[in-house]
Coordinates of C-alpha atoms in Angstrom, one line a residue:
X222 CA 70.7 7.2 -32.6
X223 CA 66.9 6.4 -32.5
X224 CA 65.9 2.5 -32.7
X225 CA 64.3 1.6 -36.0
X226 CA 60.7 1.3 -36.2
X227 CA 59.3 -2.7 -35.8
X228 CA 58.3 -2.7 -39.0
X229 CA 62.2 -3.8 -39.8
X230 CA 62.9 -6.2 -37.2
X231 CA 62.6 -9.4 -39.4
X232 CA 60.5 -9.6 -42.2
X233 CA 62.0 -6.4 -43.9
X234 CA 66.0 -7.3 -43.0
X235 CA 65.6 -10.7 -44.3
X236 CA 64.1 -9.3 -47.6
X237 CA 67.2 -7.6 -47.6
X238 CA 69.3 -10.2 -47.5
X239 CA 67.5 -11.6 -50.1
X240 CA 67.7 -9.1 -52.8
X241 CA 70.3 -9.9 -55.2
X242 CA 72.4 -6.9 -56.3
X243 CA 71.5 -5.1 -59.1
X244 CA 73.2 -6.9 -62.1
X245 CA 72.2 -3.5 -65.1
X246 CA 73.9 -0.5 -65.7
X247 CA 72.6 1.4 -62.9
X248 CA 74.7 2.0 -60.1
X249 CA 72.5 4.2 -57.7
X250 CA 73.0 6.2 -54.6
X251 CA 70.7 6.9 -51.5
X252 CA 68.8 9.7 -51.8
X253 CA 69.3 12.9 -49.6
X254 CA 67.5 12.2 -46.2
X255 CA 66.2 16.5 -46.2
X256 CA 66.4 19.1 -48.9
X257 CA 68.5 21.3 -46.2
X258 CA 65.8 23.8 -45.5
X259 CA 66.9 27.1 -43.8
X260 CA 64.6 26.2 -40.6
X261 CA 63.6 22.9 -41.3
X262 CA 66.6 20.6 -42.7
X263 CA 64.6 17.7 -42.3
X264 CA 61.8 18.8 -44.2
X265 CA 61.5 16.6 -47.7
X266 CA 63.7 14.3 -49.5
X267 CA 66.3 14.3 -52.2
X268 CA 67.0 12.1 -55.7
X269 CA 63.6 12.4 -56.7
X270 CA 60.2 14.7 -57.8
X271 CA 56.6 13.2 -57.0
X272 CA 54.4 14.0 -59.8
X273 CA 50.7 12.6 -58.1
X274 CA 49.2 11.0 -54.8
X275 CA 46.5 9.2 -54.9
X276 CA 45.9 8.9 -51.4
X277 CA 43.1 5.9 -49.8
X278 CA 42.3 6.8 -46.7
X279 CA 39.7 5.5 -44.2
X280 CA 39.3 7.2 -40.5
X281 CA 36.8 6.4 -37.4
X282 CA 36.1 9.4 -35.6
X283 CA 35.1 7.0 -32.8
X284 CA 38.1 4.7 -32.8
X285 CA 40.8 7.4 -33.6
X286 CA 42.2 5.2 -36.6
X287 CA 43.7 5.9 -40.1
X288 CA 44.2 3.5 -42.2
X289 CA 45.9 4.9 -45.6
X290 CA 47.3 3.5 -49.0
X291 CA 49.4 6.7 -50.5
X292 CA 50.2 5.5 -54.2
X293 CA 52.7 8.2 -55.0
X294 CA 53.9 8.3 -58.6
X295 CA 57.5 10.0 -59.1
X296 CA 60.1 10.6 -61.4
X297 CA 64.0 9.9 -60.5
X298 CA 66.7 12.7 -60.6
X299 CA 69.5 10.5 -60.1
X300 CA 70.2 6.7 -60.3
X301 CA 68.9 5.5 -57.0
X302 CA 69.4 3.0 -54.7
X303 CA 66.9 4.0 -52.1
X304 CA 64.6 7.1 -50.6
X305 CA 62.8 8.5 -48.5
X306 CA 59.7 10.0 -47.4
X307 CA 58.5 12.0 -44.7
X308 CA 55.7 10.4 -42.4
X309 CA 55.5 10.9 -38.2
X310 CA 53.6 8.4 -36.6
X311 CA 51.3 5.6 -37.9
X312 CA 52.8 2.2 -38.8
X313 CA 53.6 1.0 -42.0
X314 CA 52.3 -2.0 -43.0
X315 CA 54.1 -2.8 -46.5
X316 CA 56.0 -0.8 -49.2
X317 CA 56.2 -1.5 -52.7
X318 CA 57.7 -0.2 -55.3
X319 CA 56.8 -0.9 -59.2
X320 CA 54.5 -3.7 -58.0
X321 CA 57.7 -5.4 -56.4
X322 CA 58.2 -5.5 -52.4
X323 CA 60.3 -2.7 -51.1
X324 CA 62.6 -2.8 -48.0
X325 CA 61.3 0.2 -45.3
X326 CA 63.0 1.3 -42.4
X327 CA 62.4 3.9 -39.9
X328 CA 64.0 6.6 -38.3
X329 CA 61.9 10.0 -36.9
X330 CA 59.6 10.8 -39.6
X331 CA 61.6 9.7 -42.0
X332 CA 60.5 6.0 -44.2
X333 CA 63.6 4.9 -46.0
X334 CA 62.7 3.0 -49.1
X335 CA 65.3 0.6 -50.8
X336 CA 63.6 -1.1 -54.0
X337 CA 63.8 -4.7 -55.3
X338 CA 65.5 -3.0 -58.3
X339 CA 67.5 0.4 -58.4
X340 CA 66.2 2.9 -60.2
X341 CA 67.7 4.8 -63.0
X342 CA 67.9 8.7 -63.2
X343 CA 64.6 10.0 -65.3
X344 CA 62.8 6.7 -64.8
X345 CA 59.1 6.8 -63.5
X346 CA 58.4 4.8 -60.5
X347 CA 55.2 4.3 -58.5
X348 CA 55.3 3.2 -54.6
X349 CA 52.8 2.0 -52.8
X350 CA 52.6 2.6 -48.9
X351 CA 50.0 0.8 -46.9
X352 CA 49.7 2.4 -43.3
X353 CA 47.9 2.5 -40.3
X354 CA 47.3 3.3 -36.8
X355 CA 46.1 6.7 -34.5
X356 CA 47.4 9.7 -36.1
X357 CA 49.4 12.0 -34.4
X358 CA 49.1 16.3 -33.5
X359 CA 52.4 18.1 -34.3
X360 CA 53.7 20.8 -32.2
X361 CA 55.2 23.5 -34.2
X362 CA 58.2 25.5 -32.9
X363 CA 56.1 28.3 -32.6
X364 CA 53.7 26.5 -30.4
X365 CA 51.0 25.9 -32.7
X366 CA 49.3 22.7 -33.7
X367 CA 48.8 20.9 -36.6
X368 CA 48.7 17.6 -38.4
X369 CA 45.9 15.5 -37.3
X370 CA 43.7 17.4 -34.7
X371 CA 40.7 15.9 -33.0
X372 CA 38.0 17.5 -33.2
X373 CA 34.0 17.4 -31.3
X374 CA 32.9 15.2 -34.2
X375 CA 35.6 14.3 -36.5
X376 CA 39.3 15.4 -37.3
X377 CA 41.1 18.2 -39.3
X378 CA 44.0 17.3 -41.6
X379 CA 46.3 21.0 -41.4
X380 CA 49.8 20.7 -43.0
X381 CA 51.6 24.2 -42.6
X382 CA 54.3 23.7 -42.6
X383 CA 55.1 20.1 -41.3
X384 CA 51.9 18.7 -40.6
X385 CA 50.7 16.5 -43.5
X386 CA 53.5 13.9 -42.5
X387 CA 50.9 12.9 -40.1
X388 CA 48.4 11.8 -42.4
X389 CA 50.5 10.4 -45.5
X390 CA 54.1 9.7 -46.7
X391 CA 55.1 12.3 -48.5
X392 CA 58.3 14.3 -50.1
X393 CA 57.4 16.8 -47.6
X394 CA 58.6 20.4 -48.4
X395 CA 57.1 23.5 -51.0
X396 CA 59.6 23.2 -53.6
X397 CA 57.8 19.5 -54.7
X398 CA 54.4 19.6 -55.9
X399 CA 52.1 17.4 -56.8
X400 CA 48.5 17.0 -58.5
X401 CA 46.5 14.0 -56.0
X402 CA 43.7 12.1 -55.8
X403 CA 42.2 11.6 -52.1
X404 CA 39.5 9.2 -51.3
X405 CA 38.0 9.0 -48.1
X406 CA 36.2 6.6 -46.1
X407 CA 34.3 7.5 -42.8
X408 CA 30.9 6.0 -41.1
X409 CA 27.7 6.8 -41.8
X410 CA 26.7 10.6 -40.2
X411 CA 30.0 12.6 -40.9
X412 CA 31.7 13.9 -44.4
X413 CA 34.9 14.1 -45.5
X414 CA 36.1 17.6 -47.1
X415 CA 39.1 18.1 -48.9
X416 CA 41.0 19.7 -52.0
X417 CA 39.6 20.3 -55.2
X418 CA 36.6 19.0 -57.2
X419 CA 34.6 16.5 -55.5
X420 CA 34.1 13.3 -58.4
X421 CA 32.0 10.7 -56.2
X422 CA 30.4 9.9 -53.5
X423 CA 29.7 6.2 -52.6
X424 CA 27.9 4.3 -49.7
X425 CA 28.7 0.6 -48.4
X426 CA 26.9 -1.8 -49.4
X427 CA 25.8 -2.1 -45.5
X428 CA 25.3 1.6 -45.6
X429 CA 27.8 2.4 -42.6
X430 CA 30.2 4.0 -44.1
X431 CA 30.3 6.8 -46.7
X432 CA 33.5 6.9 -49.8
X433 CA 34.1 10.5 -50.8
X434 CA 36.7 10.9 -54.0
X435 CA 38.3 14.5 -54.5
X436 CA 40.4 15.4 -57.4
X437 CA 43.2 18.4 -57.6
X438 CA 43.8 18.9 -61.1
X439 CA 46.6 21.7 -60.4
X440 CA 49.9 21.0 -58.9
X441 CA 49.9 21.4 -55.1
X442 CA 52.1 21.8 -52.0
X443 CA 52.1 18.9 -49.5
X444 CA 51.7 21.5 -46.9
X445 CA 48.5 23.1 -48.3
X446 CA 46.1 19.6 -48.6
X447 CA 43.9 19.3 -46.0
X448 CA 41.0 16.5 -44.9
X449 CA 38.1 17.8 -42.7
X450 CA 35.8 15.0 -41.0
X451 CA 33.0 15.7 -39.5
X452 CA 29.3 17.1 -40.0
X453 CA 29.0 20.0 -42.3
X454 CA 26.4 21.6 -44.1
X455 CA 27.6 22.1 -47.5
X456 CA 27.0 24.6 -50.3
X457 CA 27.8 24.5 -54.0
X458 CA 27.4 27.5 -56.3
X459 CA 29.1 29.6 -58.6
X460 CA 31.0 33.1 -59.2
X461 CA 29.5 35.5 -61.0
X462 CA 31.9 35.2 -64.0
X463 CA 31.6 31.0 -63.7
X464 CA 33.8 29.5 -61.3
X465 CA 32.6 26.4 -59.1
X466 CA 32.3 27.8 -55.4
X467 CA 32.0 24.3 -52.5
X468 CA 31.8 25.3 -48.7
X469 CA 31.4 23.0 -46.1
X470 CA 30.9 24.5 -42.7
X471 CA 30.0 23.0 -39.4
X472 CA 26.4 23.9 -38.6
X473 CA 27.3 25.7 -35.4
X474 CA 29.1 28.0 -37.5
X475 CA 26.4 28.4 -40.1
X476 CA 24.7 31.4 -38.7
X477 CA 27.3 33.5 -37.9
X478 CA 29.5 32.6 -41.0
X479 CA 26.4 33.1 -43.5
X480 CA 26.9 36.7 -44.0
X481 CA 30.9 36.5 -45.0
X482 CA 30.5 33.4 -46.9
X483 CA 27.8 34.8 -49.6
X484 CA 30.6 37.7 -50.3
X485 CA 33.1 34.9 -51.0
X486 CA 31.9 35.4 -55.1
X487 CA 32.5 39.0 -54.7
X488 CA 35.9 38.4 -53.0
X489 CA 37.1 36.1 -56.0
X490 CA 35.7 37.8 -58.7
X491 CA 37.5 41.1 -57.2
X492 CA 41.2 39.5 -56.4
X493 CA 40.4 38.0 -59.9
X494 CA 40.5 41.6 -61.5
X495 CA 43.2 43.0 -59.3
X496 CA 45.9 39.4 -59.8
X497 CA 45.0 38.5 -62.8
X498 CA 42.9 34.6 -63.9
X499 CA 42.0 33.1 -60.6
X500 CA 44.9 29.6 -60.5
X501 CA 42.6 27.1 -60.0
X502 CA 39.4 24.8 -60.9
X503 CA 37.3 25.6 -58.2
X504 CA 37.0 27.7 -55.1
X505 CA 35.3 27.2 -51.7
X506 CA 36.1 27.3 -47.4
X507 CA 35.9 24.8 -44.9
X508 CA 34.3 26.4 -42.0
X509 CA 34.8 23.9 -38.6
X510 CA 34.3 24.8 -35.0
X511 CA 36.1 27.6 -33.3
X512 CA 38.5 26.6 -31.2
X513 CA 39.2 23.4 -33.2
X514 CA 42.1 24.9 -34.7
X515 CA 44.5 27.6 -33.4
X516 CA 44.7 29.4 -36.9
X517 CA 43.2 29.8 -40.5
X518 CA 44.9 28.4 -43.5
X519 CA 45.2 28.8 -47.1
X520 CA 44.6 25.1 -48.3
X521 CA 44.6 24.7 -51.9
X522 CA 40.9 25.7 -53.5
X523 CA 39.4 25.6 -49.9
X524 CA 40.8 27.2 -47.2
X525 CA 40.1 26.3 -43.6
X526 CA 38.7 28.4 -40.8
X527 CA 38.5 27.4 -37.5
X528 CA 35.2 29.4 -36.4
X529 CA 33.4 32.0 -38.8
X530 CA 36.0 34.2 -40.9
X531 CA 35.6 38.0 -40.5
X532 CA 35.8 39.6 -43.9
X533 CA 39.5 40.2 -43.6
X534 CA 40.8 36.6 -43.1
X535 CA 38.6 35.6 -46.1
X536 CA 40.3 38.3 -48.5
X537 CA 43.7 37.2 -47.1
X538 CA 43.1 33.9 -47.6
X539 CA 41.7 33.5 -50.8
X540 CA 44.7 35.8 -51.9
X541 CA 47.1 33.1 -51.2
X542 CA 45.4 31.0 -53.8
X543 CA 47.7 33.5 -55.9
X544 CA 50.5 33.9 -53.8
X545 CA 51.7 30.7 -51.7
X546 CA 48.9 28.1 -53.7
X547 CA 50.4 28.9 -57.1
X548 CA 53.7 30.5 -56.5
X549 CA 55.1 28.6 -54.1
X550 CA 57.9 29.3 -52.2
X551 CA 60.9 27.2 -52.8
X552 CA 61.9 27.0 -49.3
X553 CA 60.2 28.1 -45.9
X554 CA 62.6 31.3 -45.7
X555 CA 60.6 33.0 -48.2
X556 CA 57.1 33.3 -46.8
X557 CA 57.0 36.5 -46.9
X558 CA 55.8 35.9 -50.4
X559 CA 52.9 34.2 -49.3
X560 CA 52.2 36.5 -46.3
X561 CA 53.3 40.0 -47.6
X562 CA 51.2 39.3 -50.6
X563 CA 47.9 38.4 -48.7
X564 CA 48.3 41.0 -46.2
X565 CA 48.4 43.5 -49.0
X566 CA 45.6 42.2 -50.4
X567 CA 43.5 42.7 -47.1
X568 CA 45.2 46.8 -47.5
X569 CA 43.8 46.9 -51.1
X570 CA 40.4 45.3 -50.3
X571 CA 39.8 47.9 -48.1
X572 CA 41.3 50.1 -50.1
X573 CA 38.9 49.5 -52.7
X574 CA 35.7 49.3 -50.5
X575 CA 35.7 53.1 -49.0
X576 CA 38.1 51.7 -46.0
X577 CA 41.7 53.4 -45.4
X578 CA 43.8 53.4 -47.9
X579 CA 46.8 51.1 -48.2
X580 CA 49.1 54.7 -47.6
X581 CA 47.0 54.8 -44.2
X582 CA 47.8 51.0 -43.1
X583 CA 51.7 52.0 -44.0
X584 CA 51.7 55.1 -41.8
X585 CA 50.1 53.5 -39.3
X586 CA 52.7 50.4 -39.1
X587 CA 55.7 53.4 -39.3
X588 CA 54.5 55.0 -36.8
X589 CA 55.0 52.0 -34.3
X590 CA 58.3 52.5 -31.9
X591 CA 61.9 51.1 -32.8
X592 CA 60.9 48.8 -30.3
X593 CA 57.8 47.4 -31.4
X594 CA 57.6 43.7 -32.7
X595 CA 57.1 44.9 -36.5
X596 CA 60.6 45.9 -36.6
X597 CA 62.1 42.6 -34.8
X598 CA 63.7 40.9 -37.6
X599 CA 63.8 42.0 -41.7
X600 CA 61.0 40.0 -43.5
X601 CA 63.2 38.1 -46.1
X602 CA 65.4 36.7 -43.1
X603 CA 63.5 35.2 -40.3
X604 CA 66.1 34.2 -37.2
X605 CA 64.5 30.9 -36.6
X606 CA 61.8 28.2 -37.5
X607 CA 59.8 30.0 -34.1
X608 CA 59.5 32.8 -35.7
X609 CA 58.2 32.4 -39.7
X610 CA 54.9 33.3 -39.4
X611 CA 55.8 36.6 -37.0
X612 CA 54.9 39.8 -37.3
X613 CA 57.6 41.3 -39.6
X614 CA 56.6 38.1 -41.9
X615 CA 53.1 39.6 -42.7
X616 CA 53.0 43.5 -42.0
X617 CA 56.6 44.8 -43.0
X618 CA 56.1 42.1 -46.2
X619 CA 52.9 44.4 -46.9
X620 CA 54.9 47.6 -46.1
X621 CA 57.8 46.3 -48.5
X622 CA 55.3 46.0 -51.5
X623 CA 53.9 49.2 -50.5
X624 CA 57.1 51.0 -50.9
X625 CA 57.6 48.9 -54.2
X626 CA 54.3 50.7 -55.1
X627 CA 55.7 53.9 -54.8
X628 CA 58.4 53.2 -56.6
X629 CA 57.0 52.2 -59.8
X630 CA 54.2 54.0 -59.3
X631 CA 50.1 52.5 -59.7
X632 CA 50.3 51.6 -63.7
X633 CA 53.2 49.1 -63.2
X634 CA 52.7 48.3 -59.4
X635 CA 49.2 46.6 -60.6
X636 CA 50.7 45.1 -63.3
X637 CA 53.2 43.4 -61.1
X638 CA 50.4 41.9 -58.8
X639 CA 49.3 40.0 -62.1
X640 CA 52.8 39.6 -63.9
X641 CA 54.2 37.8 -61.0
X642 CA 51.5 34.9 -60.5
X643 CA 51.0 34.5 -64.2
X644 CA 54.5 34.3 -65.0
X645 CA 55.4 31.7 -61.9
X646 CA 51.9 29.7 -62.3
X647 CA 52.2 26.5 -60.3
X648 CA 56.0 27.0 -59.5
X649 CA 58.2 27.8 -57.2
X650 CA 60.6 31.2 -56.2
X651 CA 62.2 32.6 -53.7
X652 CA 62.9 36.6 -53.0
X653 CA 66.0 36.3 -55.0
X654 CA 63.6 35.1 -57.5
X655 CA 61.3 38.1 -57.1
X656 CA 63.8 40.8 -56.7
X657 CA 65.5 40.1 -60.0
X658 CA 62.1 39.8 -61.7
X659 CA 60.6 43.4 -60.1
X660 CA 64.2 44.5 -61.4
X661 CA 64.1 43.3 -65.1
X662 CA 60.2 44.1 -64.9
X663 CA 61.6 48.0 -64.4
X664 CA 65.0 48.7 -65.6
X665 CA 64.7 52.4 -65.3
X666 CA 64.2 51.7 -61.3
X667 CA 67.4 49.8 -60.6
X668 CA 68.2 52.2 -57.8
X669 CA 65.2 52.7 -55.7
X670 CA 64.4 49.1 -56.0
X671 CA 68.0 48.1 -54.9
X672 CA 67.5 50.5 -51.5
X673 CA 63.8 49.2 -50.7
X674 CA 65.3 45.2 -50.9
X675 CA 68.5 47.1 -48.6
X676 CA 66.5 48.4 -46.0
X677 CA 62.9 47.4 -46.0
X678 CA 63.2 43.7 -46.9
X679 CA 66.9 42.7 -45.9
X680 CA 67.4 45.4 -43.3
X681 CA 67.9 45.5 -39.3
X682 CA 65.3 47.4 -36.7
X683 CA 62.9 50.3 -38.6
X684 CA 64.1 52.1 -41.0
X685 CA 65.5 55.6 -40.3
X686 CA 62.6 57.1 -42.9
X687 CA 60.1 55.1 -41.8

């Protein structure tokens, strides 16, 4: 059993002891401590759905300190008597909840929240965490990094797929998403980058520090916000058909990033006519230092790069806005809907710009040994937590749409690609999801659709046709 944090020692028991019980109608329960996710059981909390965070944070690049306020509005699915939230590290300071003082309690990551007053099933409810302290790097169990990373003059806030816990208390999993205001404070000399539509910028009075306010209009993944510190030069502009483009890159990475960044119109504007109405408000990339991150990700409206993107990356993660920003996965078992997607897209671009064909990417994967690591696990079923972002995760996702393709053939194949976003627009599925919608979507195809989900996406080793 792990000892509770501090923060309940005294003040918080006695509070306890001095609630009275709850005298009304309601008669709650405890909300579930994890949503039970296939590799990450932990992950995200039950009895309840957060509908915004407006997140207050101010960090010293010098110091190493966060100090947050997450105001996280929510609605109840049951009559509860307490929940919790997801945060690793950091100490909390006070917990309210509808303006009233809240018990807290810790345990891991998880912040166990009993009200002053239960809370009845469909009632909205706002709590109010005020935390603080050095924020902590997470170590995947594939060996990455993410969270809060350090970097030469800042920090970078990555969440994929546990990481935002770090940085705010959260209901930490895909399958709750959330629109979120995040302010943040940092000295004089660096920025602060995030999601969405910057609305403000405001200095001290003093002049020491700098307040930057961002705004995500759209519902969004806990895993996909990000906060980037540092020094960055930054660009706004606009897509030829309209659409607000904001990059922020570090200027070591100015020169060789110039020449991928101005296609990043071009890019949108093409994934655009081949998915169907870009998902969000605005579009953009943070660019920071190469080495300050082990990995590019697909944060929501601006994804993150660590070092200059090659042309590729770009296409594959602008794609996600689409598929993984939008349509979400429901749990982190099915990201081969984010990755298959994407690294289809990367086949298509090329495809498209007198490169080899998306037939010539398949053969090429086929003609790779039983043995190789394409063939190590089936897509849809990923042995472990190690091993979701693998190999089989990304290319045999590509090859599984590709055989889809030839199944229905171009006309209805392309229609999918749009169908599927637009129909799912900030929600959630899973492949069950998408395998009874390709099937209603063609009824004629029952058969070859049931033997490409048999042996490309569910099956064991390479195929025998392959």
């Amino acid at each position: 059993m792990r000892t509770p944090h501090p923060l309940v020692v005294l003040p918080l028991l006695l509070a306890l002891a001095a609630v009275p019980a709850c005298s009304g109608g309601v008669h709650g329960t405890p909300g579930a401590a994890g949503l039970r996710d296939p590799y990450f059981a932990k992950l995200g909390n039950g009895g309840y759905d957060v509908t915004h965070y407006a997140l207050d944070l101010a960090y010293d690049p010098g110091t190493h300190r966060l100090t947050g306020r997450a105001d996280i509005t929510a609605e109840a699915g049951q009559d509860l008597s307490a929940f919790n939230l997801d945060l690793e590290g950091l100490t909390v300071d006070g917990v309210t909840v509808d303006g009233k003082r809240a018990v807290g309690s810790r345990a891991g990551h998880e912040l166990t929240v009993r009200p002053r007053d239960e809370l009845a099933r469909g009632s909205r409810f706002r709590t109010v965490v005020r935390y603080s302290g050095e924020p902590v790097t997470i170590t995947d169990p594939d060996g990455s990094e993410e969270g809060w990373l350090r970097t030469a003059d800042g920090a970078l806030g990555l969440g994929e797929p546990t990481g935002s816990m770090a940085w705010f208390p959260s209901n930490n999993h895909p399958s709750d998403k959330a629109t979120y205001d995040i302010t943040v404070t940092v000295p004089q000399g660096v920025q602060a980058v995030s999601n969405g539509e910057l609305r403000r910028t405001r200095r001290s009075a003093d002049g020491r520090h700098v307040t930057y306010s961002w705004h995500v209009a759209q519902p969004m993944a806990s895993y996909l916000a990000t906060v980037a510190v540092g020094k960055f030069g930054t660009e706004r502009s606009r897509t030829p058909s309209g659409l607000p483009v904001y990059t922020a890159v570090d200027p070591r990475e100015a020169k060789a990033s110039a020449k991928v960044l101005a296609r990043l119109p071009e890019v949108i504007d093409w994934e655009t006519k081949t998915f169907g109405a870009y998902p969000f408000s605005s579009t953009g990339a943070i660019v920071d230092r190469e080495g300050d991150a082990g990995y590019a990700l697909e944060a929501q409206n601006r994804p993150v790069f660590p070092g200059a993107p090659d042309l590729d990356t770009l296409v594959h993660e602008l794609a996600h806005q689409w598929y993984g920003d939008s349509v979400t996965p429901k749990s982190w078992r099915d990201m081969w809907l984010n990755e298959g997607f994407a690294t289809y897209a990367e086949w298509l671009w090329e495809e498209d710009h007198a490169g080899d064909t998306a037939q010539d990417a398949f053969d090429a994967l086929s003609a790779r040994p039983a043995g190789d690591d394409v063939w190590a696990f089936p897509p849809a079923v990923p042995p472990t937590a190690a091993q979701v972002s693998d190999e089989p995760v990304y290319q045999r996702g590509a090859m599984v749409l590709h055989k889809v393709r030839e199944a229905l053939g171009d006309t209805k194949f392309f229609a999918l690609l749009k169908s599927w976003p637009a129909d799912h627009r900030y929600g959630n599925a899973d492949t069950g999801d998408f395998t009874a919608y390709v099937e209603k979507k063609n009824p004629g195809k029952a058969k070859a659709l049931a033997d490409i989900w048999d042996v490309w996406l569910y099956g064991d080793g390479k195929p025998d046709h392959a």
